[in-house]
Each structure stands twice: as C-alpha cells, then as structure tokens.
Tab-separated table of C-alpha atoms in Angstrom:
chain	number	residue	atom	x	y	z
A	248	MET	CA	106.477	116.377	87.066
A	249	THR	CA	106.905	113.531	84.585
A	250	THR	CA	109.246	111.682	87.028
A	251	SER	CA	106.649	111.776	89.895
A	252	ALA	CA	103.897	110.771	87.347
A	253	PHE	CA	106.107	107.797	86.318
A	254	ARG	CA	106.754	106.926	89.812
A	255	LEU	CA	103.018	106.951	90.634
A	256	ALA	CA	102.328	104.771	87.501
A	257	ILE	CA	104.879	102.166	88.426
A	258	LEU	CA	103.746	102.163	91.993
A	259	SER	CA	100.085	101.676	91.145
A	260	GLY	CA	101.003	98.989	88.642
A	261	VAL	CA	102.970	97.119	91.136
A	262	LEU	CA	100.186	97.345	93.678
A	263	ALA	CA	97.591	96.061	91.099
A	264	LEU	CA	99.705	93.177	90.089
A	265	TRP	CA	100.355	92.354	93.800
A	266	GLU	CA	96.524	92.482	94.378
A	267	ILE	CA	95.735	90.041	91.533
A	268	ALA	CA	98.643	87.662	92.318
A	269	ALA	CA	97.738	87.585	96.037
A	270	ARG	CA	94.062	86.952	95.406
A	271	ALA	CA	94.948	84.031	93.295
A	272	GLY	CA	97.055	82.398	95.971
A	273	ASN	CA	96.772	81.245	99.519
A	274	PRO	CA	95.576	84.142	101.621
A	275	LEU	CA	97.655	82.950	104.650
A	276	LEU	CA	100.848	83.264	102.642
A	277	TYR	CA	100.111	86.053	100.119
A	278	VAL	CA	98.394	89.186	101.356
A	279	PRO	CA	96.847	91.606	98.902
A	280	PRO	CA	97.448	95.395	99.427
A	281	SER	CA	93.624	95.831	100.269
A	282	ALA	CA	94.283	93.487	103.311
A	283	VAL	CA	97.486	95.241	104.363
A	284	LEU	CA	95.795	98.679	104.569
A	285	PRO	CA	93.538	97.683	107.620
A	286	SER	CA	96.599	96.007	109.296
A	287	LEU	CA	98.572	99.168	108.715
A	288	VAL	CA	95.924	101.297	110.276
A	289	ASN	CA	95.766	98.887	113.220
A	290	LEU	CA	99.443	99.022	113.608
A	291	VAL	CA	99.793	102.860	113.501
A	292	ALA	CA	96.928	103.238	115.842
A	293	LEU	CA	98.797	100.929	118.211
A	294	ARG	CA	96.116	98.353	118.334
A	295	SER	CA	97.966	95.265	117.026
A	296	TYR	CA	101.232	96.035	118.626
A	297	PRO	CA	100.639	98.582	121.418
A	298	ASP	CA	104.366	98.927	122.204
A	299	LEU	CA	105.302	99.680	118.568
A	300	LEU	CA	106.722	103.098	119.470
A	301	GLU	CA	109.222	101.599	121.879
A	302	HIS	CA	110.427	99.162	119.291
A	303	VAL	CA	110.779	101.831	116.582
A	304	LEU	CA	112.677	104.080	119.124
A	305	LEU	CA	114.888	101.197	120.147
A	306	THR	CA	115.780	100.410	116.481
A	307	ALA	CA	116.387	104.085	115.686
A	308	ARG	CA	118.599	104.443	118.717
A	309	GLU	CA	120.572	101.368	117.832
A	310	ILE	CA	120.973	102.634	114.241
A	311	ALA	CA	122.217	106.010	115.626
A	312	VAL	CA	124.822	104.440	117.953
A	313	ALA	CA	126.060	101.936	115.459
A	314	TYR	CA	126.441	104.801	112.788
A	315	ALA	CA	128.063	107.248	115.106
A	316	LEU	CA	130.663	104.411	115.977
A	317	ALA	CA	131.060	103.548	112.310
A	318	VAL	CA	131.767	107.159	111.375
A	319	ALA	CA	134.231	107.679	114.152
A	320	GLY	CA	136.090	104.426	113.475
A	321	GLY	CA	135.858	104.787	109.729
A	322	VAL	CA	137.198	108.328	109.643
A	323	GLY	CA	139.929	107.587	112.232
A	324	VAL	CA	141.175	104.398	110.683
A	325	GLY	CA	140.823	105.715	107.099
A	326	CYS	CA	142.901	108.907	107.897
A	327	ALA	CA	145.560	106.792	109.745
A	328	LEU	CA	145.873	104.426	106.745
A	329	GLY	CA	145.739	107.324	104.272
A	330	GLY	CA	148.169	109.498	106.211
A	331	HIS	CA	150.870	106.830	106.594
A	332	ARG	CA	151.907	105.434	103.282
A	333	VAL	CA	153.497	102.305	104.672
A	334	LEU	CA	150.558	101.497	106.993
A	335	GLY	CA	148.150	102.129	104.208
A	336	ARG	CA	150.005	99.776	101.767
A	337	ALA	CA	150.046	97.099	104.456
A	338	TYR	CA	146.446	97.210	105.664
A	339	ALA	CA	144.325	98.578	102.831
A	340	PRO	CA	144.105	95.227	100.871
A	341	MET	CA	143.204	93.393	104.039
A	342	LEU	CA	140.447	95.798	104.643
A	343	ALA	CA	139.165	95.422	101.153
A	344	ALA	CA	139.332	91.650	101.483
A	345	LEU	CA	137.402	91.716	104.819
A	346	TYR	CA	134.809	94.083	103.126
A	347	ALA	CA	134.232	91.399	100.457
A	348	VAL	CA	133.283	88.714	102.978
A	349	PRO	CA	129.502	88.512	103.421
A	350	ALA	CA	129.237	90.214	106.859
A	351	VAL	CA	126.427	87.982	107.990
A	352	VAL	CA	129.024	85.211	108.725
A	353	TRP	CA	130.223	87.247	111.607
A	354	TYR	CA	126.858	87.602	113.217
A	355	PRO	CA	126.746	84.445	115.259
A	356	SER	CA	130.024	85.286	117.017
A	357	LEU	CA	128.756	88.851	117.666
A	358	MET	CA	125.780	87.418	119.322
A	359	LEU	CA	128.057	85.141	121.423
A	360	PHE	CA	130.213	88.160	122.436
A	361	PHE	CA	127.506	90.749	122.965
A	362	GLY	CA	124.350	88.828	123.865
A	363	LEU	CA	120.815	89.104	122.490
A	364	ASP	CA	120.357	92.680	123.509
A	365	ALA	CA	121.165	95.918	121.692
A	366	ALA	CA	124.853	95.539	121.898
A	367	SER	CA	125.098	92.912	119.219
A	368	LYS	CA	122.876	94.776	116.876
A	369	ILE	CA	124.933	97.905	117.358
A	370	ALA	CA	128.070	95.735	116.770
A	371	PHE	CA	126.702	94.359	113.596
A	372	GLY	CA	125.476	97.716	112.221
A	373	PHE	CA	128.971	99.215	113.054
A	374	LEU	CA	130.698	96.303	111.272
A	375	LEU	CA	128.661	96.769	108.170
A	376	GLY	CA	128.951	100.655	108.176
A	377	PHE	CA	132.545	100.894	109.177
A	378	PHE	CA	134.065	99.338	105.995
A	379	PRO	CA	132.603	101.639	103.280
A	380	ILE	CA	133.388	104.694	105.365
A	381	THR	CA	136.905	103.665	106.040
A	382	LEU	CA	137.540	102.907	102.344
A	383	ALA	CA	135.969	106.151	101.205
A	384	VAL	CA	138.187	108.143	103.685
A	385	LEU	CA	141.209	106.147	102.493
A	386	ALA	CA	140.366	106.827	98.854
A	387	GLY	CA	139.591	110.467	99.759
A	388	THR	CA	142.989	111.188	101.334
A	389	ARG	CA	144.640	109.777	98.205
A	390	GLN	CA	142.775	112.008	95.771
A	391	VAL	CA	143.639	115.281	97.623
A	392	ASN	CA	146.322	117.007	95.534
A	393	PRO	CA	149.528	116.802	97.479
A	394	HIS	CA	150.589	120.239	96.136
A	395	LEU	CA	147.816	121.799	98.085
A	396	VAL	CA	149.194	120.269	101.294
A	397	THR	CA	152.661	121.827	100.342
A	398	VAL	CA	150.973	125.203	99.840
A	399	ALA	CA	149.112	125.030	103.122
A	400	ARG	CA	152.402	124.044	104.953
A	401	SER	CA	154.172	126.954	103.338
A	402	PHE	CA	151.629	129.248	104.999
A	403	GLY	CA	152.471	127.616	108.288
A	404	ALA	CA	149.551	125.239	108.552
A	405	SER	CA	149.907	122.699	111.399
A	406	PRO	CA	149.099	119.076	110.711
A	407	LEU	CA	145.602	119.729	112.302
A	408	ALA	CA	145.024	122.763	110.122
A	409	VAL	CA	146.094	120.770	107.070
A	410	PHE	CA	143.520	118.156	107.884
A	411	ALA	CA	140.677	120.701	108.598
A	412	LYS	CA	141.421	123.087	105.764
A	413	VAL	CA	142.837	120.984	102.989
A	414	LEU	CA	142.198	117.166	103.472
A	415	LEU	CA	138.678	117.313	104.802
A	416	PRO	CA	137.267	119.815	102.140
A	417	GLY	CA	139.408	118.062	99.513
A	418	MET	CA	137.894	114.724	100.034
A	419	LEU	CA	134.427	115.789	101.142
A	420	PHE	CA	132.795	114.534	97.977
A	421	THR	CA	134.224	111.021	98.319
A	422	LEU	CA	133.677	111.093	102.104
A	423	VAL	CA	129.975	112.004	101.856
A	424	GLY	CA	129.451	109.159	99.404
A	425	GLY	CA	131.041	106.734	101.795
A	426	LEU	CA	129.045	108.176	104.759
A	427	ARG	CA	125.834	107.586	102.836
A	428	THR	CA	126.656	104.065	101.939
A	429	GLY	CA	127.728	103.430	105.546
A	430	LEU	CA	124.472	104.706	106.913
A	431	ALA	CA	122.500	102.402	104.527
A	432	LEU	CA	124.620	99.445	105.649
A	433	ALA	CA	124.422	100.331	109.338
A	434	VAL	CA	120.591	100.348	109.099
A	435	ILE	CA	120.694	96.986	107.310
A	436	GLY	CA	123.012	95.572	109.945
A	437	VAL	CA	120.852	96.687	112.842
A	438	ILE	CA	117.612	95.386	111.258
A	439	VAL	CA	119.033	92.126	110.105
A	440	GLY	CA	120.555	91.611	113.523
A	441	GLU	CA	117.121	92.117	115.092
A	442	VAL	CA	115.504	89.658	112.612
A	443	LEU	CA	118.189	87.050	113.317
A	444	GLY	CA	117.618	87.030	117.017
A	445	ALA	CA	116.716	89.816	119.548
A	446	LYS	CA	114.327	90.578	122.365
A	447	ALA	CA	113.049	93.922	121.010
A	448	GLY	CA	113.114	96.251	117.969
A	449	MET	CA	111.465	96.370	114.638
A	450	GLY	CA	113.109	93.307	113.400
A	451	THR	CA	111.866	91.272	116.485
A	452	LEU	CA	108.259	92.437	115.657
A	453	ILE	CA	108.759	91.459	111.969
A	454	ASN	CA	110.036	88.015	112.970
A	455	HIS	CA	107.189	87.576	115.499
A	456	ALA	CA	104.395	88.514	112.953
A	457	TYR	CA	106.013	86.343	110.259
A	458	GLY	CA	106.474	83.368	112.597
A	459	LEU	CA	102.718	83.543	113.607
A	460	PHE	CA	101.613	83.756	109.958
A	461	ARG	CA	100.081	87.177	110.691
A	462	THR	CA	101.184	88.010	107.176
A	463	ALA	CA	99.273	91.243	106.870
A	464	ASP	CA	100.801	92.572	110.115
A	465	TYR	CA	104.167	91.459	108.857
A	466	VAL	CA	103.775	93.469	105.632
A	467	ALA	CA	102.591	96.470	107.577
A	468	LEU	CA	105.594	96.331	109.848
A	469	VAL	CA	107.985	96.131	106.999
A	470	LEU	CA	106.321	99.204	105.530
A	471	VAL	CA	106.958	101.084	108.818
A	472	THR	CA	110.547	99.889	108.758
A	473	LEU	CA	110.780	101.036	105.181
A	474	VAL	CA	109.688	104.532	106.262
A	475	LEU	CA	112.356	104.542	108.850
A	476	ILE	CA	115.012	103.612	106.346
A	477	VAL	CA	113.787	106.041	103.668
A	478	THR	CA	113.806	108.880	106.154
A	479	SER	CA	117.456	108.281	107.077
A	480	ASP	CA	118.334	108.093	103.463
A	481	VAL	CA	116.630	111.263	102.559
A	482	LEU	CA	118.441	113.055	105.359
A	483	ALA	CA	121.704	111.618	104.154
A	484	SER	CA	121.002	112.728	100.470
A	485	LEU	CA	120.192	116.292	101.666
A	486	VAL	CA	123.613	116.380	103.305
A	487	GLU	CA	125.133	114.959	100.246
A	488	ARG	CA	123.566	117.530	97.949
A	489	ARG	CA	124.754	120.343	100.271
A	490	ALA	CA	128.345	118.904	100.036
A	491	ARG	CA	128.170	118.504	96.330
A	492	ARG	CA	127.395	122.136	95.859
A	493	TRP	CA	130.172	123.097	98.288
A	494	THR	CA	133.052	121.160	96.596
A	495	THR	CA	134.502	120.546	93.052
B	857	MET	CA	177.550	143.462	112.330
B	858	THR	CA	176.610	146.124	109.707
B	859	VAL	CA	177.100	143.767	106.838
B	860	ALA	CA	175.091	141.140	108.540
B	861	ASP	CA	172.336	143.688	109.255
B	862	ALA	CA	171.987	144.622	105.559
B	863	GLU	CA	171.655	140.987	104.647
B	864	LEU	CA	168.154	139.746	104.925
B	865	ILE	CA	169.024	136.185	103.586
B	866	ARG	CA	172.232	134.314	103.883
B	867	ILE	CA	172.728	130.887	102.327
B	868	ASP	CA	175.854	129.274	103.586
B	869	GLY	CA	177.369	126.304	101.724
B	870	VAL	CA	174.112	124.486	101.413
B	871	ALA	CA	173.960	121.072	99.646
B	872	LYS	CA	171.125	118.550	98.939
B	873	ARG	CA	171.015	115.054	97.637
B	874	TYR	CA	168.084	112.875	96.825
B	875	ARG	CA	167.811	109.194	97.047
B	876	THR	CA	165.817	107.835	94.087
B	877	ALA	CA	165.258	104.384	92.678
B	878	SER	CA	168.263	104.720	90.370
B	879	GLY	CA	170.695	105.927	93.108
B	880	VAL	CA	171.756	109.092	94.800
B	881	VAL	CA	171.292	112.362	92.983
B	882	ASP	CA	173.314	115.461	93.930
B	883	ALA	CA	170.742	118.157	93.364
B	884	LEU	CA	172.594	120.947	95.006
B	885	GLY	CA	176.363	121.349	95.744
B	886	ASP	CA	177.765	123.930	98.038
B	887	VAL	CA	175.764	127.063	97.216
B	888	SER	CA	176.345	130.342	99.101
B	889	LEU	CA	174.496	133.551	98.526
B	890	ALA	CA	173.693	136.722	100.421
B	891	VAL	CA	170.687	138.808	99.516
B	892	PRO	CA	170.209	142.202	101.009
B	893	GLU	CA	166.779	143.712	101.727
B	894	GLY	CA	164.725	145.119	98.814
B	895	GLN	CA	166.312	143.167	96.041
B	896	PHE	CA	164.614	141.484	93.098
B	897	CYS	CA	166.993	138.502	92.867
B	898	THR	CA	166.478	136.034	89.993
B	899	ILE	CA	167.899	132.611	89.984
B	900	ILE	CA	168.227	131.176	86.579
B	901	GLY	CA	169.685	127.831	85.304
B	902	PRO	CA	168.941	124.745	83.359
B	903	SER	CA	166.338	122.153	84.308
B	904	GLY	CA	167.190	120.132	87.299
B	905	CYS	CA	169.856	122.449	88.654
B	906	GLY	CA	168.167	122.617	92.087
B	907	LYS	CA	166.702	126.074	91.750
B	908	SER	CA	163.394	124.886	93.189
B	909	THR	CA	165.235	122.985	95.895
B	910	LEU	CA	167.038	126.129	96.906
B	911	LEU	CA	163.764	127.993	97.045
B	912	GLY	CA	162.169	125.158	99.000
B	913	MET	CA	165.062	125.530	101.580
B	914	LEU	CA	164.179	129.317	101.936
B	915	ALA	CA	160.614	128.479	102.295
B	916	GLY	CA	161.401	125.960	105.122
B	917	LEU	CA	159.843	123.078	103.176
B	918	VAL	CA	163.095	121.287	102.295
B	919	GLY	CA	165.896	120.739	104.794
B	920	PRO	CA	169.507	121.107	103.529
B	921	ASP	CA	171.861	118.110	103.954
B	922	GLY	CA	174.782	120.447	104.639
B	923	GLY	CA	175.279	124.100	105.326
B	924	ARG	CA	172.613	126.452	106.539
B	925	VAL	CA	170.018	128.999	105.563
B	926	LEU	CA	169.621	132.197	107.677
B	927	ILE	CA	166.884	134.736	107.413
B	928	GLU	CA	167.472	137.819	109.470
B	929	GLY	CA	170.322	136.051	111.147
B	930	GLN	CA	168.098	133.092	112.352
B	931	PRO	CA	168.357	129.564	110.894
B	932	VAL	CA	165.408	128.410	108.904
B	933	THR	CA	163.797	125.345	110.562
B	934	GLY	CA	160.507	125.272	108.892
B	935	PRO	CA	157.886	127.374	107.241
B	936	ASP	CA	157.756	130.894	108.631
B	937	PRO	CA	154.733	132.814	107.420
B	938	ARG	CA	155.631	135.927	109.406
B	939	ARG	CA	158.740	136.356	107.210
B	940	VAL	CA	158.340	134.423	104.117
B	941	ALA	CA	155.507	133.854	101.538
B	942	THR	CA	155.732	131.536	98.550
B	943	VAL	CA	154.109	131.463	95.116
B	944	PHE	CA	154.587	128.211	93.102
B	945	GLN	CA	154.468	127.492	89.460
B	946	ASP	CA	151.157	125.537	89.998
B	947	PRO	CA	149.076	128.359	91.697
B	948	GLY	CA	147.644	125.543	94.027
B	949	LEU	CA	144.405	127.474	94.736
B	950	PHE	CA	141.934	125.609	96.985
B	951	PRO	CA	139.214	124.735	94.553
B	952	TRP	CA	136.460	124.935	97.254
B	953	ARG	CA	137.391	128.440	98.087
B	954	THR	CA	136.422	131.603	96.180
B	955	ALA	CA	139.188	133.986	94.876
B	956	LEU	CA	138.673	136.080	97.929
B	957	GLU	CA	138.687	133.196	100.428
B	958	ASN	CA	141.950	131.881	98.798
B	959	VAL	CA	143.620	135.313	99.331
B	960	GLU	CA	142.345	135.119	102.961
B	961	PHE	CA	143.916	131.702	103.562
B	962	GLY	CA	147.211	132.738	105.203
B	963	LEU	CA	145.498	135.408	107.420
B	964	GLU	CA	143.090	132.662	108.487
B	965	LEU	CA	145.724	130.444	109.623
B	966	GLN	CA	147.280	133.243	111.584
B	967	GLY	CA	143.994	133.655	113.450
B	968	ALA	CA	143.039	137.115	112.047
B	969	ASP	CA	139.329	137.740	112.482
B	970	ARG	CA	136.903	137.572	109.636
B	971	GLY	CA	136.401	141.333	109.313
B	972	ARG	CA	140.124	142.026	108.964
B	973	ARG	CA	140.669	139.073	106.659
B	974	ARG	CA	137.952	140.363	104.349
B	975	ALA	CA	139.259	143.938	104.410
B	976	VAL	CA	142.795	142.992	103.581
B	977	ALA	CA	141.808	140.537	100.854
B	978	THR	CA	139.284	142.903	99.274
B	979	GLU	CA	141.859	145.665	99.216
B	980	LEU	CA	144.307	143.453	97.403
B	981	LEU	CA	141.972	142.383	94.785
B	982	GLY	CA	141.950	145.921	93.196
B	983	PRO	CA	145.596	146.074	92.235
B	984	LEU	CA	145.440	142.365	91.441
B	985	GLY	CA	142.945	143.217	88.701
B	986	LEU	CA	140.399	140.935	90.158
B	987	ARG	CA	137.921	143.429	91.545
B	988	GLY	CA	134.918	141.795	89.943
B	989	PHE	CA	136.068	138.228	90.564
B	990	ALA	CA	136.049	137.973	94.350
B	991	GLU	CA	133.239	135.418	94.487
B	992	LYS	CA	134.495	133.369	91.589
B	993	TYR	CA	135.937	129.856	92.152
B	994	PRO	CA	139.272	128.956	90.663
B	995	ARG	CA	137.768	126.812	88.004
B	996	GLU	CA	136.015	130.010	86.696
B	997	LEU	CA	139.347	131.894	86.367
B	998	SER	CA	141.920	131.934	83.531
B	999	GLY	CA	145.515	130.742	84.104
B	1000	GLY	CA	146.947	134.351	84.585
B	1001	MET	CA	144.065	135.220	87.001
B	1002	LYS	CA	144.614	132.098	89.073
B	1003	GLN	CA	148.299	132.895	89.490
B	1004	ARG	CA	147.354	136.484	90.494
B	1005	VAL	CA	145.061	135.149	93.156
B	1006	ALA	CA	148.014	132.887	94.373
B	1007	ILE	CA	150.249	136.051	94.454
B	1008	GLY	CA	147.486	137.909	96.318
B	1009	ARG	CA	147.326	134.986	98.811
B	1010	ALA	CA	151.144	135.485	99.267
B	1011	LEU	CA	150.914	139.204	99.592
B	1012	ALA	CA	148.105	139.142	102.094
B	1013	ILE	CA	150.357	137.931	104.894
B	1014	ASP	CA	152.654	140.842	104.181
B	1015	THR	CA	156.043	139.324	104.544
B	1016	LYS	CA	159.431	140.949	103.903
B	1017	ILE	CA	160.274	138.043	101.608
B	1018	LEU	CA	158.424	136.846	98.564
B	1019	LEU	CA	159.572	133.571	96.987
B	1020	MET	CA	158.407	132.858	93.472
B	1021	ASP	CA	159.141	129.466	91.966
B	1022	GLU	CA	158.508	129.963	88.075
B	1023	PRO	CA	155.258	131.741	88.905
B	1024	PHE	CA	154.590	132.543	85.237
B	1025	GLY	CA	156.044	129.329	83.722
B	1026	ALA	CA	152.774	127.816	82.808
B	1027	LEU	CA	151.400	131.057	81.082
B	1028	ASP	CA	151.487	132.104	77.515
B	1029	GLU	CA	154.103	134.690	76.437
B	1030	GLN	CA	151.874	137.786	76.251
B	1031	THR	CA	150.274	136.995	79.618
B	1032	ARG	CA	153.814	136.372	81.042
B	1033	MET	CA	155.093	139.785	79.907
B	1034	LEU	CA	152.029	141.553	81.352
B	1035	MET	CA	152.300	139.647	84.559
B	1036	GLY	CA	155.943	140.673	84.795
B	1037	GLU	CA	155.150	144.369	84.414
B	1038	TRP	CA	152.331	144.026	87.041
B	1039	LEU	CA	154.699	142.153	89.437
B	1040	LEU	CA	157.264	144.898	89.037
B	1041	ASP	CA	154.711	147.526	89.965
B	1042	ILE	CA	153.791	145.566	93.092
B	1043	TRP	CA	157.410	145.034	94.060
B	1044	ARG	CA	158.319	148.697	93.666
B	1045	ARG	CA	155.313	149.859	95.718
B	1046	THR	CA	155.842	147.360	98.572
B	1047	ASN	CA	159.632	147.210	98.698
B	1048	LYS	CA	159.653	143.525	99.345
B	1049	THR	CA	162.602	141.256	98.743
B	1050	VAL	CA	161.834	138.945	95.928
B	1051	ILE	CA	163.600	135.722	95.152
B	1052	PHE	CA	162.416	134.738	91.646
B	1053	VAL	CA	163.229	131.400	89.902
B	1054	THR	CA	162.741	131.346	86.183
B	1055	HIS	CA	163.842	129.820	82.858
B	1056	SER	CA	163.276	132.975	80.970
B	1057	LEU	CA	166.055	135.181	79.995
B	1058	HIS	CA	163.674	137.886	79.260
B	1059	GLU	CA	162.031	137.849	82.717
B	1060	ALA	CA	165.422	137.809	84.337
B	1061	LEU	CA	166.701	140.843	82.441
B	1062	ALA	CA	163.428	142.807	82.539
B	1063	LEU	CA	162.714	142.334	86.266
B	1064	SER	CA	165.727	141.743	88.327
B	1065	THR	CA	168.298	143.869	90.197
B	1066	ARG	CA	170.492	140.850	90.331
B	1067	VAL	CA	170.625	137.543	88.377
B	1068	VAL	CA	172.261	134.433	89.822
B	1069	VAL	CA	173.202	131.882	87.171
B	1070	MET	CA	173.394	128.255	88.348
B	1071	THR	CA	175.266	125.370	86.864
B	1072	ALA	CA	173.822	121.993	85.728
B	1073	ARG	CA	173.358	119.403	88.400
B	1074	PRO	CA	174.777	119.361	91.007
B	1075	GLY	CA	173.648	122.998	91.105
B	1076	ARG	CA	176.291	125.606	92.045
B	1077	ILE	CA	176.401	129.195	91.519
B	1078	LYS	CA	178.164	129.878	88.292
B	1079	SER	CA	178.098	133.725	88.182
B	1080	VAL	CA	176.234	136.655	89.483
B	1081	LEU	CA	175.115	139.570	87.269
B	1082	GLU	CA	174.237	142.875	88.886
B	1083	LEU	CA	171.641	144.999	87.029
B	1084	PRO	CA	171.710	148.389	88.447
B	1085	LEU	CA	169.132	149.778	85.794
B	1086	GLY	CA	166.025	151.638	86.121
B	1087	TYR	CA	162.427	150.580	85.149
B	1088	PRO	CA	160.723	150.145	82.783
B	1089	ARG	CA	163.616	148.672	80.792
B	1090	ALA	CA	163.949	149.049	77.100
B	1091	MET	CA	164.798	145.519	76.150
B	1092	GLU	CA	166.212	146.618	72.784
B	1093	SER	CA	168.803	149.095	74.340
B	1094	PRO	CA	172.369	148.245	73.398
B	1095	GLU	CA	173.155	147.790	77.117
B	1096	LEU	CA	170.422	145.139	77.582
B	1097	VAL	CA	171.207	143.383	74.320
B	1098	THR	CA	174.710	143.009	75.390
B	1099	LEU	CA	173.730	141.804	78.813
B	1100	ARG	CA	171.338	139.308	77.169
B	1101	ALA	CA	174.182	137.926	74.985
B	1102	LYS	CA	176.407	137.553	78.043
B	1103	LEU	CA	173.780	135.916	80.176
B	1104	TRP	CA	172.839	133.565	77.345
B	1105	SER	CA	176.388	132.470	76.768
B	1106	GLU	CA	176.715	131.595	80.485
B	1107	ILE	CA	173.485	129.591	80.510
B	1108	ARG	CA	174.052	127.999	77.084
B	1109	ASP	CA	176.894	125.899	78.304
B	1110	GLU	CA	175.075	124.705	81.319
B	1111	SER	CA	171.912	123.925	79.437
B	1112	LEU	CA	173.947	121.946	76.939
B	1113	ARG	CA	175.596	119.922	79.742
B	1114	ALA	CA	172.137	119.325	81.424
B	1115	MET	CA	170.727	118.168	78.037
B	1116	SER	CA	173.593	115.741	77.361
B	1117	GLU	CA	173.347	114.304	80.865
B	1118	SER	CA	169.622	113.711	80.985
C-alpha cells in the first residue's frame, strides 16, 4: 500500500513540475501534460495517426523476432563456450570486450547490410540482446556444481539429459536474469533502430512527430511505446519470479 | 566357469596415473581383486591411496590406464545404472528437487513412468526414515538426512552393486554410527553387494564381511581381512579388539608413509 502511495505521490509530483516548467517555456518545444492528454486521446482513437496499430504490431513483431534470435544464439553460443573449457577461455574475453563497445556504432553497417526495412532493426535488436544472454549462460554453466554432473553421469545420464536435468535447472536463476536483460536490450535495439532510420514502426512515428514539431503527439507516441516496453518487462519479471521460486 | 560365476566383480591388474602441474602421479598401481555376490567389502587405506579412483573405475566414471574391470564377466566401459549405483561422500542432491524427486532421479533417466517412480520412491522413504520429508528440499534437511536421500536415490534403481565412497565421512560420529547400523539393516534385507570406501576402522570392522587394506600411493592391495562374523557385532569382544589391533597395525605404517610423503 505504502509503495503504491509513494509511487503515486512521485508521479503526480513529476507531472506537476512538468506542467509548471512547460508553461513557463516555449509551447512548441515544451508540452505540458495537460496538452499531451488530448493528443494521447487522438492517438489512441486513431485520429492523429490512423495506421498506429500497424506500426505498433510491426514494432512488436520486430522485437519478438529479434528476441527469439538473441535467445537461440545466446543460449547456443553460451553453452558451447561454457561446455568447452578451451573454447570458453579463448572467446569469452573477446565477447566481453565486444559487449563493452557502444552497440550503436554498428548500426550504420547493419543498415548497409540489411536495408531500411525490418531486417536491420531485427539485426540491431538481436545484437543488443545476444550479448547479455550469452554471458549469462556462460556464467551459468560455470556456476553449476560439477559434482552434480558426475552424479548424473553415474546414473547413466546422456549429455542431453545432463543439460536438461542438471545444467538448465542449475543455471536457471542466472539464465533468467540474462534473458530479462536481453529482452530489455532487444526492445531498445529495435526502437532505436527505427528512430535512426526506418520506413515504419513506432520509432518512425516518433521521429516523424518530432521532426514536424508536433511535440504533443511526439510525447503521446513515446507514452504508447513505453506501455509496450513496460508490458514486455512485466511479462519477463513474472517469468523470473516463477523461476526464482523454483530454484535455490 | 563356476569360479567366475560366483564372482560378481573382477578387477584385473588395474593402474591409474594422473598428470598434474607438478608431474605425473601414480595413483593406483596393479590392483587385482575379486568380489563375490552379496559381500560387504570395505576398502580402507591412507589418504590419496586411490580408493576413490578404484571406486570410480567400478562406477564407469574413470577409465583405467592398464588392466581391466569386469562386472558379471563384462568389461566396464562407462556408467551402467542397470548394475551399479553409487553414493558419494558429498550427497550431491539436486537442490531444485524435493527429497522424493531426488530419489526418483535414476528411474526418471531410465524412462519409468511418473506413477511407478512415485510409488518406488515413496516406498523407500519409510525405511530411510524420511517419511515426513518427501516434499522437503535438500536445504531443509540435515547432513544425515541428505545422505539418506542420496542412498535412497541409489537404492531406487535396484542394482546388484552399491558403491559407497566414504558416504558418512562428513557426518558427526554419533550420526555415523547410527547410519552404519541402518545401512547394515538395508544391506541384509536387500542382499546387495556393497563396495564401501572408508577411513574409519570402526566402520570397517562393524560393517564388513571383508576388509581390503591399501598401501600409500601408488595404491596397491596390502592385505585382505575376512570377517566371517555375525551382526550386530559387539565391538568390545576380544575377537574384534584383536582384529582392530591387527588392522590398525597394517594401516598405521601406510598412513605414516602417506604423511611423510605429502
């Protein structure tokens, strides 16, 4: 109760400050929340951007594909590096170094490779999501007690059974954390990609509104995007909580 | 063939060396041993004498560098859960599984259906003294209970051979003695062949039908002591006191050697 009361207080405080600050400034650049509300209503009622739904769906689809690829690639590469000690020792530092490079520097070359359509956004979302997942899987395979693997083998477990019944549950906690970070970054990758250059998607609409100084519409679009992101994060945290109860 | 039939386990001149950073270590040198069915055979010896390595070979987890290991006349090439179950010093329970689910593990790997797994494991929990603990996770169990779950997990796959690598080594003395009594009870009811590795003279004398004494590294068999005595054994009887003195004098020399070398 107190947490939500606090949240409400902070939120209304921020909105009040925003309103006051915006009214004092240039209305073209600074929109007060009172002006955003009608824009939001127009947006959701499909009056300002009638094709909003298509853009939302496109962005959601790009995120889903980018994330699926990041999970598959991250789990695969992470397991390969974690399973082979020599391979892991050779490549893990390179991976960590690549992760430290601001990923946005790769985006121009991704656009050259994949064009302005969805593919380059998916590639960028994948690139951002792939690293934290790979590193989490790698850390996870290392934190599994090797004795448990020996025990499983003594009961005749095949390599696949060892993975499914020992490694996976043993690293679930770390893995889920990585999957959640990966999702957040894949979402960021896709939307940033759209803002930087695209023909469709939420990022494009945001860029469009912003470029035309339709500031109220711009803020309304950002709010809708925020809902999309928060929804994905809530889903991820539900999965994480389930996994947390299951392990340790 | 009659001799070979009676032998469940045959170890034939096995040797093992490990390569470490400081050079090659001869862990086990030319060990031969035959164990007939139904025995409680204890292997005792100083630290680092290769007892665990020998057990690992029987479990199919360690390959010998020389010689061979036969079970029912067939060479061991890898873990064989139809014949051999192993209990380790570290119980190695899966922390995300309840006691019951841990006991079910081997049957699950063998593809037994859920109903049968549940039934077998539940029935085992009674004699394991864990009836009320089926749904507990390993972190909620005491050391002795954890090891009983691990023993239950090994018993569930109902093998002829039960390998135990210092199973009570990490427990306090009272718990150890009770666990020993309890294990005897299980062994006598199931008629399994037990190969039991220990450091404890008391355990060796209280439990075994045969004690194999190993030398310091590289481990060889120094002597074999037959114990054709009934159970429970009065450890203060003149017979056992004499046996204990004899066993201790055998082990003492080897332990001294192991100490001076390490």
